[in-house]
Amino acid sequence: MTKVAVIGLGYVGLSLSVFLGTKADVVGIDSNSEKIKSLRKGVPYFYEQDLGLYLKRSMQNGLIFSQEITKESLDRDFVFVTVGTPIDKKGKIDLSNIKKVAQIIAKNLKSVRTRPSIIIKSTVIPGTTLDVVKPILEKNGLKEGIHFDLLTNPEFLKEGSAIKDTIYPHVTVIGGSSSYAVKKLAKFYASIYSKNHKIIQTNNVTAEAIKYAANSFLAARISLINSLANICQRLPGTNVDKVAEVIGMDPRIGTQFLKAGPGYGGSCFPKDLQALISFANSIGYNPVLLDAIKSTNSDQVFAVMNLIKTGLDRIQGKKIAILGLSFKENTDDIRESVSIKLIKLLLKQKCKISVHDPKAIENTRNVFGDKLSYHKTTQDVLKDSDCAVVMTPWEEYKKLGRKDFQIMKHPLVIDTRRIVRVDDEKINYIGLGVGT
Ligand code: UDX
């Protein structure tokens, strides 16, 4: 059986571990003892559909978890590095996790007899694998291509569908300088994915660049459709969804990532776009378009704020119900969630905030404590409120209708995703991107 180690058990590493764990001999490694403790009990420490199921299945198949990178954990065919790559205070990529892991690997690699492929799956700025990781791995006299191989293999999974995306990726990109190592990993992937699965073989730096290109392109689409939504908002009779539907029929444009909303959040787009901007500047290019994508996105919360102000005469002291706290549906992740930013702005305006989310209440409580009132049902959160703001497109909110909003003190609904249907003159419905 193929032997695999996965270092760093966040969304990418844990999804990969539990999927590969059904096919290979896998050890998942993370320095966080709480995470390891929970995983050893078979309990995922974040919410993701089917994660618990695959975790159980893989553990039955021999998946184990460890807190340390040891000689044994490197004596493997493939060692995936999936640690976080945040940005620092200046907006530059912070490679300290990757460097730390590379140092520990280098120390333990000396006594490993196999020639493992070290695979950088974390999102890293172009040049990192060869200019940063390789020198660390080689500093004890070991050589790439002799004692180990070094590959770049970016991940494209989305939170909310992380397991599905891991099992059925749209493409696999493998970057490396040793064709032996690239082919070895390609063969492994070919054995676990379907026959028609696309595997692209390239060099390390191109593989790194592809990941940033994909994320900045997707972020650009969202900022562009949000700009168009803000224009439609001022054009009575228009609806950004109709515009998106028809432009999406042009095969050059395509239908996906054309949903206008409160702006993108999450652990990837904001940080990756910022890291790419800093990197571009550092190599002598001023990326004005990337800057505009970023600022359009961070301004979008004010578009939501303006809709609230349009609907209410005075917002001070008003009771505002926020529906949806996670940055997108089907996750409990609130990192860079626009809901959190909106709540902070509303609290500054002395609003009373009550919140609902099917999964993200606990994470939100950790940020705001007793500053908000937390509710388990949409009925409870809407009761007696002056304004409801639909922020995250959870399936449950799509079922809300006239009766649900009638229990509000003043039925004003701000729908940033245009998923609620209310045909009632007594309810003031404002859809983001719908001109009235
Ligand atoms: C993203 C990339 O899609 C994925 O390929 C990469 O590996 C990690 O970053 P993720 O952040 O998990 O994935 O979720 P995604 O579905 O891309 O949504 C990101 C944000 O964009 C969310 O806040 C979402 O609500 C928003 N979004 C997405 C829109 O506002 N409109 C859209 O049409 C699509």
XYZ file of C-alpha atoms and ligand atoms in Angstrom:
470
model
C 0.000 0.000 0.000
C 1.180 3.546 -0.783
C 2.493 5.264 2.340
C 1.520 8.888 2.892
C 2.035 11.585 5.525
C 0.028 14.803 5.648
C 1.509 17.638 7.703
C -0.993 20.316 8.785
C -4.597 19.273 9.386
C -6.670 22.307 8.400
C -9.395 22.170 5.742
C -6.953 21.062 3.045
C -4.839 18.630 5.061
C -7.675 16.983 6.948
C -9.857 16.565 3.852
C -6.884 15.052 2.033
C -6.052 12.743 4.968
C -9.554 11.361 5.316
C -9.895 10.785 1.573
C -6.438 9.252 1.055
C -6.985 7.300 4.256
C -9.563 5.201 2.392
C -6.970 4.327 -0.280
C -3.546 4.400 1.383
C -1.618 4.042 4.626
C -1.868 7.586 6.012
C -0.547 9.452 9.049
C -2.025 12.909 9.639
C 0.226 15.264 11.605
C -0.559 18.525 13.370
C 1.293 20.342 16.149
C -1.984 21.375 17.838
C -2.654 18.877 20.626
C -6.362 19.761 20.930
C -6.941 18.998 17.256
C -5.084 15.684 17.483
C -6.967 14.719 20.634
C -10.310 15.349 18.947
C -9.339 13.592 15.696
C -8.063 10.525 17.538
C -11.542 10.241 19.039
C -12.943 10.367 15.506
C -14.434 13.834 16.007
C -13.739 16.588 13.424
C -12.935 19.918 15.084
C -14.740 21.957 12.399
C -17.938 21.414 10.451
C -17.722 20.091 6.922
C -20.239 17.842 5.245
C -19.224 14.135 5.213
C -15.979 14.855 7.060
C -17.053 12.782 10.082
C -18.094 9.910 7.839
C -14.802 9.798 5.940
C -12.823 10.246 9.142
C -14.484 7.171 10.604
C -14.016 5.144 7.433
C -10.347 6.073 7.121
C -9.612 5.377 10.771
C -11.091 1.904 10.283
C -8.701 1.589 7.336
C -5.709 2.534 9.504
C -5.536 6.357 9.378
C -3.629 7.548 12.439
C -2.876 10.979 13.862
C 0.331 12.257 15.374
C 1.547 15.486 16.904
C 5.095 15.072 15.702
C 7.026 14.775 12.477
C 9.264 11.786 13.085
C 11.689 9.745 11.016
C 8.930 7.108 10.648
C 6.430 9.640 9.387
C 8.885 10.696 6.648
C 9.776 7.159 5.615
C 6.921 7.339 3.127
C 6.217 7.605 -0.609
C 4.542 10.988 -0.299
C 4.764 13.681 2.390
C 2.170 16.398 1.798
C 2.776 19.765 3.458
C -0.557 21.488 4.051
C 0.214 24.018 6.789
C -1.337 27.481 6.818
C 0.275 30.392 4.983
C -1.280 33.510 6.506
C -0.261 37.102 5.774
C 1.723 39.273 8.169
C 0.814 42.763 9.422
C 2.287 44.334 6.285
C 0.180 42.100 4.036
C 3.104 39.919 2.931
C 2.882 36.130 2.966
C 4.046 34.678 6.285
C 6.003 31.520 5.561
C 6.976 30.757 9.162
C 4.841 27.585 9.380
C 6.260 26.216 6.143
C 9.822 27.066 7.176
C 9.381 25.453 10.577
C 8.024 22.259 9.032
C 10.814 22.219 6.421
C 13.392 22.505 9.218
C 11.922 19.568 11.143
C 11.706 17.509 7.955
C 15.355 18.338 7.170
C 16.440 17.221 10.633
C 14.627 13.885 10.423
C 15.208 13.194 6.749
C 18.876 12.328 7.358
C 18.000 8.952 8.803
C 15.267 8.089 6.298
C 16.182 5.372 3.803
C 13.429 5.844 1.215
C 13.406 8.801 -1.184
C 10.160 10.511 -0.203
C 8.462 13.135 -2.333
C 7.936 16.253 -0.245
C 4.864 17.883 -1.741
C 4.034 21.533 -1.051
C 0.249 21.755 -1.156
C -0.048 24.924 0.923
C -0.677 28.063 -1.123
C 2.738 29.669 -1.481
C 3.988 32.718 -3.360
C 5.768 31.819 -6.653
C 9.354 30.838 -5.977
C 8.772 29.546 -2.435
C 9.251 25.822 -3.124
C 12.624 26.204 -4.811
C 13.955 29.401 -3.196
C 12.787 28.902 0.398
C 11.886 25.250 1.063
C 14.607 23.566 -1.000
C 17.575 25.334 0.662
C 16.213 24.399 4.107
C 15.782 20.752 3.120
C 19.264 20.627 1.596
C 21.104 22.382 4.406
C 22.192 19.121 6.073
C 23.909 17.895 2.947
C 20.918 16.074 1.486
C 20.133 16.585 -2.198
C 16.877 16.960 -4.070
C 16.637 14.210 -6.680
C 18.852 11.874 -4.623
C 17.581 11.811 -1.041
C 14.159 13.354 -1.604
C 12.070 14.985 -4.303
C 10.315 18.321 -4.053
C 6.989 18.959 -5.755
C 4.364 21.714 -5.788
C 0.771 20.530 -5.904
C -1.758 23.330 -5.217
C -5.205 22.589 -3.854
C -8.428 24.088 -5.238
C -11.042 22.782 -2.790
C -13.792 25.045 -1.490
C -15.018 25.100 2.090
C -18.547 23.782 2.345
C -17.769 21.136 -0.268
C -14.231 20.255 0.814
C -14.689 16.475 0.839
C -16.493 16.377 -2.494
C -13.861 18.661 -4.066
C -11.065 16.477 -2.674
C -12.605 13.327 -4.116
C -13.565 14.913 -7.460
C -11.101 17.742 -8.183
C -11.566 19.534 -11.526
C -7.831 19.353 -12.186
C -4.599 18.249 -10.527
C -1.494 20.386 -11.011
C 1.914 18.885 -10.263
C 4.995 21.085 -10.487
C 8.508 19.736 -10.191
C 11.900 19.512 -11.811
C 12.326 15.743 -11.578
C 10.204 13.998 -14.172
C 10.598 10.779 -12.158
C 8.960 12.417 -9.118
C 6.261 14.216 -11.106
C 5.340 10.955 -12.851
C 5.336 9.024 -9.569
C 2.779 11.413 -8.039
C 0.772 11.579 -11.296
C 0.584 7.775 -11.295
C -0.655 7.762 -7.711
C -3.353 10.347 -8.481
C -4.340 8.456 -11.648
C -4.863 5.374 -9.490
C -7.278 7.130 -7.133
C -9.186 9.411 -9.527
C -11.381 8.637 -12.519
C -9.909 7.747 -15.928
C -10.681 11.138 -17.485
C -9.214 13.176 -14.647
C -6.899 15.956 -15.918
C -3.401 15.914 -14.460
C -1.203 18.832 -15.519
C 2.567 18.426 -15.199
C 4.631 21.612 -15.041
C 7.457 23.226 -13.064
C 7.237 24.322 -9.411
C 6.937 28.065 -9.969
C 4.191 27.709 -12.590
C 2.232 25.445 -10.240
C 2.552 28.095 -7.524
C 1.482 30.880 -9.908
C -1.563 28.912 -11.145
C -3.058 28.870 -7.660
C -2.821 32.665 -7.239
C -4.078 33.199 -10.785
C -7.154 31.054 -10.073
C -7.996 32.780 -6.799
C -7.460 36.304 -8.110
C -9.521 35.545 -11.222
C -12.412 34.235 -9.122
C -12.154 37.181 -6.727
C -12.211 39.510 -9.755
C -15.470 37.989 -10.967
C -17.082 38.554 -7.584
C -15.908 42.163 -7.321
C -17.043 42.832 -10.893
C -20.524 41.409 -10.369
C -20.748 43.296 -7.059
C -19.857 46.559 -8.859
C -22.572 45.808 -11.413
C -24.992 45.042 -8.568
C -24.288 48.441 -7.042
C -25.041 50.050 -10.419
C -28.265 48.007 -10.837
C -29.256 49.119 -7.333
C -29.470 52.672 -8.690
C -31.304 51.640 -11.896
C -35.006 51.147 -11.145
C -36.357 48.028 -12.857
C -33.067 46.129 -13.054
C -32.027 43.033 -11.162
C -28.394 41.955 -11.116
C -29.442 38.283 -11.202
C -31.150 38.743 -14.571
C -28.081 40.519 -15.894
C -25.840 37.724 -14.558
C -28.076 35.013 -15.958
C -27.891 36.409 -19.472
C -24.197 37.320 -19.558
C -23.542 33.815 -18.183
C -25.070 32.381 -21.364
C -22.046 33.678 -23.247
C -19.686 30.694 -23.136
C -16.760 33.102 -22.900
C -18.151 34.343 -19.583
C -19.822 31.211 -18.147
C -22.347 30.948 -15.349
C -20.305 30.403 -12.211
C -19.137 32.974 -9.651
C -21.629 35.583 -10.800
C -23.610 35.814 -7.589
C -23.569 39.356 -6.249
C -23.474 39.648 -2.476
C -21.907 41.343 0.533
C -18.377 40.615 -0.727
C -16.181 37.549 -0.532
C -14.731 36.353 2.756
C -13.067 33.199 3.978
C -9.551 32.050 4.593
C -8.343 32.208 0.976
C -9.456 35.022 -1.326
C -8.717 37.988 0.993
C -5.311 36.687 2.087
C -4.201 35.313 -1.274
C -5.128 38.464 -3.149
C -3.263 40.570 -0.587
C -0.216 38.288 -0.727
C -0.180 38.476 -4.541
C -0.419 42.283 -4.444
C 2.545 42.487 -2.035
C 4.499 39.993 -4.093
C 3.791 41.833 -7.379
C 4.980 45.093 -5.789
C 8.126 43.384 -4.496
C 9.069 42.314 -8.015
C 8.478 45.758 -9.501
C 4.889 45.577 -10.768
C 2.062 47.760 -9.515
C -1.067 45.561 -9.840
C -3.777 48.252 -10.023
C -6.508 45.820 -11.015
C -5.769 43.523 -8.073
C -5.873 46.568 -5.761
C -9.275 47.492 -7.207
C -10.643 43.958 -6.705
C -9.558 44.126 -3.083
C -10.924 47.605 -2.334
C -14.201 46.898 -4.186
C -14.591 43.904 -1.924
C -13.802 45.681 1.314
C -16.198 48.530 0.392
C -19.108 46.166 -0.244
C -20.004 46.004 3.447
C -20.788 49.735 3.210
C -23.201 49.015 0.353
C -25.031 46.689 2.765
C -24.862 49.330 5.504
C -26.379 51.917 3.131
C -29.288 49.610 2.358
C -29.983 49.274 6.072
C -29.827 53.051 6.479
C -32.131 53.527 3.472
C -34.723 51.238 5.043
C -34.578 52.684 8.572
C -34.987 56.371 9.426
C -32.464 56.224 12.243
C -30.398 53.173 12.943
C -29.255 54.014 16.499
C -30.907 51.736 19.044
C -32.671 49.640 16.385
C -32.902 45.891 16.782
C -31.254 44.258 13.783
C -31.443 40.540 13.055
C -28.500 39.073 11.161
C -29.268 35.864 9.304
C -26.046 34.056 8.478
C -22.640 34.507 10.115
C -20.356 32.106 8.239
C -18.588 33.534 5.184
C -20.514 31.131 2.985
C -23.109 28.406 3.389
C -22.400 24.862 4.659
C -19.496 25.841 6.891
C -19.071 27.133 10.441
C -16.064 29.221 9.374
C -16.369 32.941 10.104
C -12.852 33.965 9.056
C -13.070 37.256 7.096
C -16.839 36.865 7.060
C -18.549 40.079 5.967
C -21.283 39.377 8.553
C -18.708 39.879 11.307
C -17.559 43.173 9.770
C -21.154 44.349 9.413
C -21.943 43.491 13.045
C -18.910 45.524 14.195
C -20.126 48.548 12.192
C -23.669 48.190 13.534
C -22.463 47.893 17.130
C -20.570 51.165 16.673
C -23.888 52.739 15.652
C -25.408 51.473 18.931
C -27.700 48.934 17.280
C -28.970 45.914 19.183
C -27.866 42.847 17.291
C -29.483 39.433 17.351
C -27.988 36.681 15.238
C -28.784 33.300 13.746
C -26.706 30.774 11.850
C -27.222 27.015 11.471
C -23.557 26.257 12.297
C -21.485 29.326 13.162
C -23.027 30.544 16.432
C -20.271 29.202 18.694
C -17.471 30.706 16.592
C -19.292 34.042 16.614
C -19.824 33.895 20.373
C -16.055 33.538 20.734
C -15.647 36.907 18.981
C -18.482 38.958 20.466
C -19.335 37.277 23.778
C -22.412 38.855 25.362
C -22.509 41.860 23.001
C -25.026 40.025 20.778
C -28.077 37.914 21.400
C -27.814 34.461 19.861
C -30.780 32.493 18.557
C -31.369 28.912 17.574
C -34.328 29.508 15.277
C -35.097 32.078 12.601
C -38.391 32.727 14.342
C -36.610 33.770 17.542
C -34.114 36.014 15.796
C -36.766 37.792 13.717
C -39.243 38.370 16.557
C -39.621 42.067 17.423
C -36.721 43.158 15.219
C -36.717 46.361 13.162
C -34.681 44.986 10.305
C -33.525 41.565 9.086
C -30.344 41.258 7.027
C -29.860 38.027 5.085
C -26.090 37.610 4.759
C -25.288 33.947 4.063
C -27.214 31.898 1.495
C -28.057 28.967 3.765
C -30.702 26.633 2.301
C -32.917 27.244 5.346
C -33.211 30.986 4.568
C -34.463 30.275 1.035
C -37.609 28.855 2.601
C -38.427 32.022 4.556
C -41.554 33.860 3.457
C -44.170 36.424 4.331
C -45.320 34.704 7.534
C -41.798 34.503 8.957
C -41.213 38.235 8.546
C -44.622 39.316 9.815
C -43.471 38.676 13.388
C -40.931 41.494 13.105
C -41.656 44.834 14.778
C -41.067 46.632 11.498
C -40.822 44.169 8.619
C -37.800 45.436 6.695
C -35.789 42.740 4.911
C -32.356 43.484 3.433
C -31.490 40.493 1.273
C -27.835 40.633 0.236
C -28.105 37.356 -1.697
C -31.662 37.760 -3.103
C -32.791 34.367 -1.890
C -35.893 35.288 0.082
C -39.270 35.639 -1.681
C -41.768 38.042 -0.086
C -44.813 39.277 -1.965
C -46.449 41.422 0.619
C -46.826 45.172 0.541
C -46.542 45.324 4.318
C -43.010 43.964 4.141
C -40.338 46.353 2.930
C -38.023 44.111 0.879
C -34.719 45.498 -0.396
C -32.583 43.147 -2.471
C -28.925 44.052 -3.023
C -28.539 44.711 -6.741
C -32.258 45.175 -7.347
C -33.098 48.681 -8.553
C -36.183 50.195 -6.976
C -11.924 29.573 -2.563
C -11.706 28.982 -3.963
O -12.984 28.832 -4.609
C -11.000 27.647 -3.876
O -10.735 27.146 -5.183
C -9.694 27.833 -3.113
O -9.043 26.579 -2.964
C -9.939 28.464 -1.749
O -10.673 29.691 -1.901
P -13.612 29.156 -0.529
O -13.088 30.450 -0.013
O -13.622 27.977 0.375
O -12.785 28.697 -1.837
O -15.138 29.331 -1.030
P -15.809 29.977 -2.343
O -16.964 29.141 -2.696
O -14.834 30.240 -3.406
O -16.392 31.358 -1.774
C -15.548 32.424 -1.367
C -16.362 33.660 -1.072
O -16.895 34.211 -2.264
C -17.562 33.432 -0.163
O -17.653 34.508 0.740
C -18.750 33.421 -1.109
O -19.957 33.785 -0.512
C -18.294 34.444 -2.158
N -18.918 34.262 -3.467
C -18.649 33.168 -4.210
C -19.771 35.253 -3.947
O -20.020 36.258 -3.289
N -20.319 35.096 -5.192
C -20.078 34.003 -5.972
O -20.621 33.941 -7.095
C -19.211 33.012 -5.455
